[in-house]
Short mmCIF file of C-alpha atoms and ligand atoms in Angstrom, two decimals:
data_model
loop_
_atom_site.label_atom_id
_atom_site.label_comp_id
_atom_site.label_asym_id
_atom_site.label_seq_id
_atom_site.Cartn_x
_atom_site.Cartn_y
_atom_site.Cartn_z
CA UNK A 1 0.45 33.20 -2.15
CA UNK A 2 -2.38 31.75 -0.06
CA UNK A 3 -0.76 29.36 2.46
CA UNK A 4 -3.95 27.39 3.00
CA UNK A 5 -4.35 26.23 -0.57
CA UNK A 6 -5.89 22.78 -0.72
CA UNK A 7 -4.57 20.05 -2.94
CA UNK A 8 -6.80 19.12 -5.87
CA UNK A 9 -5.64 15.51 -5.61
CA UNK A 10 -7.53 15.35 -2.31
CA UNK A 11 -10.84 15.90 -4.12
CA UNK A 12 -13.08 13.42 -5.91
CA UNK A 13 -14.40 14.52 -9.31
CA UNK A 14 -17.75 15.28 -7.70
CA UNK A 15 -16.12 17.43 -5.01
CA UNK A 16 -14.12 19.26 -7.68
CA UNK A 17 -17.34 19.94 -9.61
CA UNK A 18 -18.83 21.56 -6.50
CA UNK A 19 -15.71 23.71 -6.04
CA UNK A 20 -15.91 24.84 -9.68
CA UNK A 21 -19.60 25.69 -9.39
CA UNK A 22 -18.92 27.71 -6.25
CA UNK A 23 -16.28 29.65 -8.21
CA UNK A 24 -18.80 30.37 -10.98
CA UNK A 25 -17.13 27.95 -13.38
CA UNK A 26 -18.65 25.24 -15.57
CA UNK A 27 -18.81 21.76 -13.98
CA UNK A 28 -17.57 20.04 -17.18
CA UNK A 29 -14.14 21.48 -16.41
CA UNK A 30 -13.84 18.91 -13.58
CA UNK A 31 -13.29 16.04 -16.03
CA UNK A 32 -10.64 18.01 -17.95
CA UNK A 33 -8.80 18.87 -14.75
CA UNK A 34 -9.02 15.29 -13.47
CA UNK A 35 -7.40 14.01 -16.66
CA UNK A 36 -4.55 16.52 -16.36
CA UNK A 37 -4.07 15.64 -12.68
CA UNK A 38 -3.85 11.95 -13.60
CA UNK A 39 -0.82 12.85 -15.75
CA UNK A 40 0.79 15.11 -13.11
CA UNK A 41 0.59 18.16 -15.36
CA UNK A 42 1.07 21.56 -13.65
CA UNK A 43 -1.75 24.18 -13.80
CA UNK A 44 0.22 26.29 -16.30
CA UNK A 45 0.27 23.46 -18.83
CA UNK A 46 -3.41 22.50 -18.63
CA UNK A 47 -3.78 23.75 -22.16
CA UNK A 48 -7.52 23.30 -22.68
CA UNK A 49 -8.39 25.52 -19.70
CA UNK A 50 -8.78 29.28 -20.19
CA UNK A 51 -5.85 31.26 -18.76
CA UNK A 52 -8.15 33.04 -16.31
CA UNK A 53 -9.29 29.72 -14.85
CA UNK A 54 -5.71 28.47 -14.53
CA UNK A 55 -4.83 31.64 -12.60
CA UNK A 56 -7.84 31.22 -10.32
CA UNK A 57 -6.90 27.61 -9.64
CA UNK A 58 -3.32 28.58 -8.79
CA UNK A 59 -4.55 31.13 -6.30
CA UNK A 60 -6.81 28.76 -4.42
CA UNK A 61 -5.31 25.31 -4.86
CA UNK A 62 -2.14 23.30 -5.38
CA UNK A 63 -2.05 20.32 -7.73
CA UNK A 64 -0.81 18.17 -4.83
CA UNK A 65 1.98 16.27 -6.60
CA UNK A 66 4.90 15.05 -4.46
CA UNK A 67 8.51 15.85 -5.36
CA UNK A 68 11.03 13.10 -6.07
CA UNK A 69 13.78 13.43 -3.46
CA UNK A 70 15.69 10.30 -4.54
CA UNK A 71 15.28 7.57 -7.12
CA UNK A 72 17.19 4.30 -6.77
CA UNK A 73 17.20 1.68 -9.53
CA UNK A 74 18.05 -1.91 -8.64
CA UNK A 75 19.90 -4.39 -10.82
CA UNK A 76 16.64 -6.36 -11.12
CA UNK A 77 14.77 -3.28 -12.42
CA UNK A 78 12.97 -2.45 -9.16
CA UNK A 79 12.85 1.29 -8.54
CA UNK A 80 12.54 2.89 -5.18
CA UNK A 81 11.42 6.48 -4.73
CA UNK A 82 11.77 8.67 -1.73
CA UNK A 83 9.02 11.28 -2.19
CA UNK A 84 8.75 14.62 -0.44
CA UNK A 85 5.32 15.89 0.57
CA UNK A 86 4.20 19.52 0.92
CA UNK A 87 5.13 19.64 4.63
CA UNK A 88 8.58 18.13 3.96
CA UNK A 89 7.65 14.60 5.14
CA UNK A 90 9.45 11.81 3.30
CA UNK A 91 7.70 8.63 2.20
CA UNK A 92 8.76 5.53 0.25
CA UNK A 93 7.18 4.13 -2.88
CA UNK A 94 8.48 1.08 -4.74
CA UNK A 95 7.89 0.10 -8.36
CA UNK A 96 8.29 -3.55 -9.30
CA UNK A 97 8.30 -4.90 -12.82
CA UNK A 98 6.55 -8.28 -12.81
CA UNK A 99 5.72 -10.33 -15.90
CA UNK A 100 2.03 -9.45 -15.46
CA UNK A 101 2.70 -5.70 -15.40
CA UNK A 102 4.15 -2.86 -13.41
CA UNK A 103 3.17 -2.94 -9.76
CA UNK A 104 3.52 -0.05 -7.35
CA UNK A 105 3.84 -0.52 -3.60
CA UNK A 106 2.65 2.58 -1.77
CA UNK A 107 2.89 3.91 1.78
CA UNK A 108 -0.34 4.71 3.61
CA UNK A 109 1.03 6.57 6.65
CA UNK A 110 4.15 8.60 7.48
CA UNK A 111 5.86 6.11 9.78
CA UNK A 112 3.85 3.29 11.33
CA UNK A 113 2.29 2.72 14.78
CA UNK A 114 2.34 -1.11 14.71
CA UNK A 115 5.86 -1.75 16.03
CA UNK A 116 6.45 -5.18 14.40
CA UNK A 117 9.85 -6.48 15.55
CA UNK A 118 11.26 -7.25 12.08
CA UNK A 119 10.05 -4.15 10.23
CA UNK A 120 11.97 -0.90 9.69
CA UNK A 121 8.75 1.09 9.05
CA UNK A 122 7.88 1.10 12.74
CA UNK A 123 11.15 2.67 13.86
CA UNK A 124 10.19 6.10 15.19
CA UNK A 125 6.47 5.26 15.30
CA UNK A 126 3.65 7.04 13.51
CA UNK A 127 4.28 10.60 12.38
CA UNK A 128 0.97 11.33 10.68
CA UNK A 129 -1.70 9.97 8.35
CA UNK A 130 -1.38 10.34 4.58
CA UNK A 131 -4.32 12.04 2.88
CA UNK A 132 -6.07 10.30 -0.01
CA UNK A 133 -4.45 12.82 -2.37
CA UNK A 134 -0.98 12.05 -1.05
CA UNK A 135 -1.48 8.33 -1.74
CA UNK A 136 -2.85 9.19 -5.17
CA UNK A 137 0.22 11.39 -5.68
CA UNK A 138 2.53 8.40 -5.10
CA UNK A 139 0.88 6.44 -7.91
CA UNK A 140 0.41 9.33 -10.34
CA UNK A 141 3.92 10.71 -9.89
CA UNK A 142 5.64 7.39 -10.54
CA UNK A 143 3.22 6.62 -13.40
CA UNK A 144 4.10 9.94 -15.05
CA UNK A 145 7.84 9.33 -14.67
CA UNK A 146 7.34 6.14 -16.68
CA UNK A 147 5.97 8.13 -19.62
CA UNK A 148 2.58 8.93 -21.10
CA UNK A 149 -0.39 6.65 -20.57
CA UNK A 150 -1.52 4.16 -17.99
CA UNK A 151 1.73 2.38 -17.19
CA UNK A 152 0.93 1.07 -13.75
CA UNK A 153 -1.35 -1.97 -13.79
CA UNK A 154 -1.34 -3.08 -10.16
CA UNK A 155 -1.23 -1.39 -6.79
CA UNK A 156 -0.31 -2.92 -3.48
CA UNK A 157 -0.89 -1.11 -0.19
CA UNK A 158 2.11 -2.80 1.42
CA UNK A 159 4.49 0.08 1.99
CA UNK A 160 4.99 1.92 5.27
CA UNK A 161 1.93 2.18 7.49
CA UNK A 162 -1.18 0.25 8.50
CA UNK A 163 -3.83 1.07 5.86
CA UNK A 164 -6.79 0.08 8.02
CA UNK A 165 -5.74 2.57 10.71
CA UNK A 166 -6.05 5.35 8.11
CA UNK A 167 -9.43 4.06 7.10
CA UNK A 168 -11.34 6.98 5.54
CA UNK A 169 -8.39 8.29 3.55
CA UNK A 170 -7.51 4.82 2.24
CA UNK A 171 -11.10 4.12 1.14
CA UNK A 172 -11.28 7.51 -0.58
CA UNK A 173 -7.93 6.84 -2.29
CA UNK A 174 -9.18 3.44 -3.56
CA UNK A 175 -12.31 5.01 -5.04
CA UNK A 176 -10.28 7.84 -6.63
CA UNK A 177 -7.62 5.66 -8.29
CA UNK A 178 -10.40 3.36 -9.60
CA UNK A 179 -12.27 6.32 -11.14
CA UNK A 180 -12.54 6.44 -14.91
CA UNK A 181 -10.90 9.87 -15.26
CA UNK A 182 -7.98 8.91 -13.05
CA UNK A 183 -6.00 5.71 -13.79
CA UNK A 184 -9.11 3.51 -13.70
CA UNK A 185 -7.31 0.70 -11.88
CA UNK A 186 -9.57 -2.33 -11.41
CA UNK A 187 -10.15 -3.37 -7.80
CA UNK A 188 -9.02 -6.91 -8.66
CA UNK A 189 -5.61 -5.38 -9.47
CA UNK A 190 -5.27 -3.84 -6.01
CA UNK A 191 -4.02 -5.64 -2.87
CA UNK A 192 -4.29 -4.28 0.65
CA UNK A 193 -2.21 -5.77 3.41
CA UNK A 194 -3.15 -5.46 7.07
CA UNK A 195 -1.74 -6.60 10.40
CA UNK A 196 -5.32 -7.57 11.27
CA UNK A 197 -7.47 -4.73 12.63
CA UNK A 198 -10.56 -6.88 13.07
CA UNK A 199 -13.28 -4.19 13.35
CA UNK A 200 -11.83 -2.33 10.36
CA UNK A 201 -11.84 -5.52 8.23
CA UNK A 202 -15.53 -5.94 9.12
CA UNK A 203 -16.28 -2.32 8.21
CA UNK A 204 -14.34 -2.63 4.95
CA UNK A 205 -16.43 -5.69 4.00
CA UNK A 206 -19.43 -3.34 3.67
CA UNK A 207 -17.71 -0.85 1.32
CA UNK A 208 -18.28 -2.83 -1.89
CA UNK A 209 -14.59 -2.74 -2.84
CA UNK A 210 -13.59 -6.25 -3.96
CA UNK A 211 -9.81 -6.15 -3.80
CA UNK A 212 -7.27 -8.74 -2.65
CA UNK A 213 -7.07 -8.53 1.11
CA UNK A 214 -3.88 -9.90 2.68
CA UNK A 215 -3.34 -10.64 6.35
CA UNK A 216 0.17 -10.34 7.77
CA UNK A 217 0.13 -13.43 9.93
CA UNK A 218 3.79 -14.40 10.45
CA UNK A 219 2.84 -16.97 13.08
CA UNK A 220 -0.34 -18.98 13.68
CA UNK A 221 0.64 -19.47 17.33
CA UNK A 222 -0.74 -16.52 19.38
CA UNK A 223 2.07 -16.48 22.00
CA UNK A 224 4.68 -16.45 19.25
CA UNK A 225 2.87 -13.84 17.17
CA UNK A 226 2.63 -11.60 20.23
CA UNK A 227 6.44 -11.60 20.47
CA UNK A 228 6.86 -10.11 17.00
CA UNK A 229 3.55 -8.26 16.45
CA UNK A 230 2.13 -6.13 19.29
CA UNK A 231 -1.21 -5.99 17.38
CA UNK A 232 -1.92 -9.53 18.60
CA UNK A 233 -2.48 -8.14 22.14
CA UNK A 234 -5.44 -6.15 20.89
CA UNK A 235 -6.96 -8.14 18.00
CA UNK A 236 -6.36 -11.86 17.95
CA UNK A 237 -5.35 -13.70 14.81
CA UNK A 238 -8.36 -16.03 15.05
CA UNK A 239 -10.76 -13.05 15.06
CA UNK A 240 -8.91 -11.45 12.14
CA UNK A 241 -9.00 -14.69 10.14
CA UNK A 242 -12.76 -14.94 10.76
CA UNK A 243 -13.24 -11.34 9.59
CA UNK A 244 -11.11 -12.10 6.50
CA UNK A 245 -13.28 -15.13 5.70
CA UNK A 246 -16.42 -12.98 5.86
CA UNK A 247 -14.82 -10.51 3.42
CA UNK A 248 -13.90 -13.34 1.06
CA UNK A 249 -17.43 -14.71 1.21
CA UNK A 250 -18.90 -11.33 0.35
CA UNK A 251 -16.48 -10.45 -2.45
CA UNK A 252 -15.48 -13.86 -3.87
CA UNK A 253 -11.83 -12.77 -3.77
CA UNK A 254 -8.90 -14.94 -2.71
CA UNK A 255 -7.76 -15.18 0.88
CA UNK A 256 -4.04 -14.36 1.21
CA UNK A 257 -1.87 -14.80 4.27
CA UNK A 258 1.61 -13.30 4.43
CA UNK A 259 4.19 -15.21 6.37
CA UNK A 260 7.69 -13.87 6.96
CA UNK A 261 10.24 -16.64 7.28
CA UNK A 262 12.37 -15.91 10.35
CA UNK A 263 15.35 -18.15 11.03
CA UNK A 264 14.91 -20.49 14.04
CA UNK A 265 11.62 -18.82 14.98
CA UNK A 266 8.48 -19.66 12.98
CA UNK A 267 9.52 -22.50 10.67
CA UNK A 268 9.19 -25.65 12.77
CA UNK A 269 6.73 -28.54 12.73
CA UNK A 270 4.53 -26.90 15.40
CA UNK A 271 4.31 -23.78 13.22
CA UNK A 272 3.13 -25.78 10.21
CA UNK A 273 0.62 -27.66 12.38
CA UNK A 274 -0.74 -24.39 13.79
CA UNK A 275 -1.18 -22.99 10.28
CA UNK A 276 -3.08 -26.07 9.19
CA UNK A 277 -5.32 -25.87 12.24
CA UNK A 278 -5.96 -22.13 11.89
CA UNK A 279 -7.04 -22.47 8.28
CA UNK A 280 -9.17 -25.49 9.05
CA UNK A 281 -9.99 -26.28 5.43
CA UNK A 282 -10.30 -22.62 4.38
CA UNK A 283 -8.93 -22.15 0.83
CA UNK A 284 -6.33 -19.58 1.75
CA UNK A 285 -3.08 -18.99 -0.07
CA UNK A 286 0.10 -18.37 1.90
CA UNK A 287 2.80 -16.00 0.62
CA UNK A 288 6.13 -16.94 2.14
CA UNK A 289 8.47 -13.95 2.44
CA UNK A 290 12.07 -14.65 3.50
CA UNK A 291 13.08 -11.98 6.04
CA UNK A 292 14.63 -9.03 4.27
CA UNK A 293 17.13 -6.66 5.89
CA UNK A 294 18.36 -6.74 9.47
CA UNK A 295 15.78 -5.00 11.64
CA UNK A 296 15.46 -6.45 15.14
CA UNK A 297 16.96 -9.69 16.43
CA UNK A 298 15.65 -11.81 13.54
CA UNK A 299 17.42 -12.95 10.41
CA UNK A 300 16.78 -14.67 7.09
CA UNK A 301 16.66 -18.48 7.03
CA UNK A 302 18.93 -20.60 4.83
CA UNK A 303 17.70 -22.09 1.57
CA UNK A 304 17.72 -25.48 3.22
CA UNK A 305 15.55 -24.29 6.12
CA UNK A 306 13.06 -22.75 3.68
CA UNK A 307 12.79 -25.94 1.60
CA UNK A 308 12.22 -27.98 4.75
CA UNK A 309 9.35 -25.70 5.83
CA UNK A 310 7.85 -25.72 2.34
CA UNK A 311 7.84 -29.53 2.44
CA UNK A 312 5.95 -29.42 5.77
CA UNK A 313 3.30 -27.15 4.27
CA UNK A 314 3.04 -29.34 1.18
CA UNK A 315 2.49 -32.48 3.25
CA UNK A 316 -0.32 -30.69 5.10
CA UNK A 317 -2.00 -29.78 1.81
CA UNK A 318 -1.54 -26.02 2.26
CA UNK A 319 -1.30 -23.75 -0.78
CA UNK A 320 1.71 -21.43 -0.81
CA UNK A 321 4.23 -19.58 -2.96
CA UNK A 322 7.55 -18.07 -2.08
CA UNK A 323 7.73 -14.36 -2.81
CA UNK A 324 10.73 -13.31 -4.84
CA UNK A 325 12.81 -10.72 -3.05
CA UNK A 326 13.27 -7.73 -5.32
CA UNK A 327 15.40 -4.65 -4.90
CA UNK A 328 17.70 -6.11 -2.26
CA UNK A 329 20.56 -3.89 -3.38
CA UNK A 330 18.45 -0.72 -2.88
CA UNK A 331 17.11 -1.10 0.68
CA UNK A 332 14.10 -2.94 -0.76
CA UNK A 333 12.36 -3.96 2.47
CA UNK A 334 9.62 -1.90 4.05
CA UNK A 335 10.78 1.39 5.43
CA UNK A 336 14.48 0.71 5.03
CA UNK A 337 15.25 3.61 2.73
CA UNK A 338 13.24 6.15 4.71
CA UNK A 339 14.76 4.84 7.96
CA UNK A 340 18.22 5.33 6.52
CA UNK A 341 17.47 8.91 5.54
CA UNK A 342 15.97 9.77 8.88
CA UNK A 343 18.94 8.29 10.73
CA UNK A 344 21.40 10.18 8.53
CA UNK A 345 19.47 13.47 8.85
N1 SAH B 401 0.87 -2.76 8.10
C1 SAH B 401 0.45 -3.59 7.01
C2 SAH B 401 0.97 -3.06 5.70
C3 SAH B 401 2.44 -3.16 5.51
S1 SAH B 401 2.66 -4.48 4.44
C4 SAH B 401 0.86 -5.02 7.24
O1 SAH B 401 1.63 -5.29 8.15
O2 SAH B 401 0.35 -5.91 6.56
C5 SAH B 401 4.25 -4.84 4.53
C6 SAH B 401 4.49 -6.34 4.47
O3 SAH B 401 5.89 -6.53 4.48
C7 SAH B 401 3.92 -7.01 5.70
O4 SAH B 401 3.50 -8.31 5.46
C8 SAH B 401 5.14 -6.96 6.58
O5 SAH B 401 5.00 -7.84 7.63
C9 SAH B 401 6.25 -7.28 5.58
N2 SAH B 401 7.58 -6.92 6.08
C10 SAH B 401 7.94 -5.93 6.91
N3 SAH B 401 9.25 -5.96 7.19
C11 SAH B 401 9.76 -7.00 6.49
C12 SAH B 401 11.06 -7.56 6.38
N4 SAH B 401 12.11 -7.05 7.03
N5 SAH B 401 11.21 -8.63 5.56
C13 SAH B 401 10.16 -9.16 4.90
N6 SAH B 401 8.91 -8.68 4.99
C14 SAH B 401 8.70 -7.60 5.78
#
């Protein structure tokens, strides 16, 4: 078997057409193959392709689907998958069942370079980038496990990794999953979360991809943010917020800030004041996320502490919602499952 076979999931339909033409095949086969790939069907079962073509494909390519190493199902219905890639790397993908449809949370890198103090994904640093086909594989594999058809309605790029530091592959993935002969997911049903890589947000604004961009803020006070997020040393939160505003202006999408609630750290009056000042009338929405898990020196606040902070935001006229914590019984927080496996290895 040819060891250098490339994965078909890494190709756009146009690129696949070119490959087929160069093999002396008809370009219309690209659409057929794309539809099979979107259902995670192996070459041997692509029943409308001639046998000779299937053999040729097997020789030169792999389909590119990941293998399921572990599946955990939570009491609340959340499912967590540990997926194995062709080089043996393990990544996490989480499926959440919200009232508005099934939402998948995918990883964008193997490991993460950002080193946020509360996050298990950063333990061990960045191992490597995920290709566009590997990200596509996360969605298509889980979608196919759920049965025939387009089961997954929403995608969030909020798993392990910093999507804007894997820029080209992430943009290619977004275009591929949006394509008609893949799952055809609407951009308005996709959210991308970033620590705030200001130049990449500016570049992304020019791509013509109107998704929901979320900024992981976690503190509106630079000195405090620096303590928990090393990214603040390089790209300041004020510059990132400005870049986010420009994206919102161009796309007309909502401005989302994510804010982890850390006990005795970022939930005081000065924190609420700083948020108000940072937003300065901007119509942003704040997602409050109670700390999940036990990475680093931080812990989850009490219900009372959360309500007190919510009141402070309310008084200041800020728009917010508290994110429900799902999958707590299955290592639901970012990178926890993968971290556990790596430690036990
Ligand atoms: N690197 C990007 C994408 C990861 S998104 C980013 O930081 O935005 C993952 C989201 O989950 C981020 O908002 C992250 O800060 C948050 N998160 C990480 N660890 C968490 C924890 N232990 N509890 C709650 N939220 C966490």
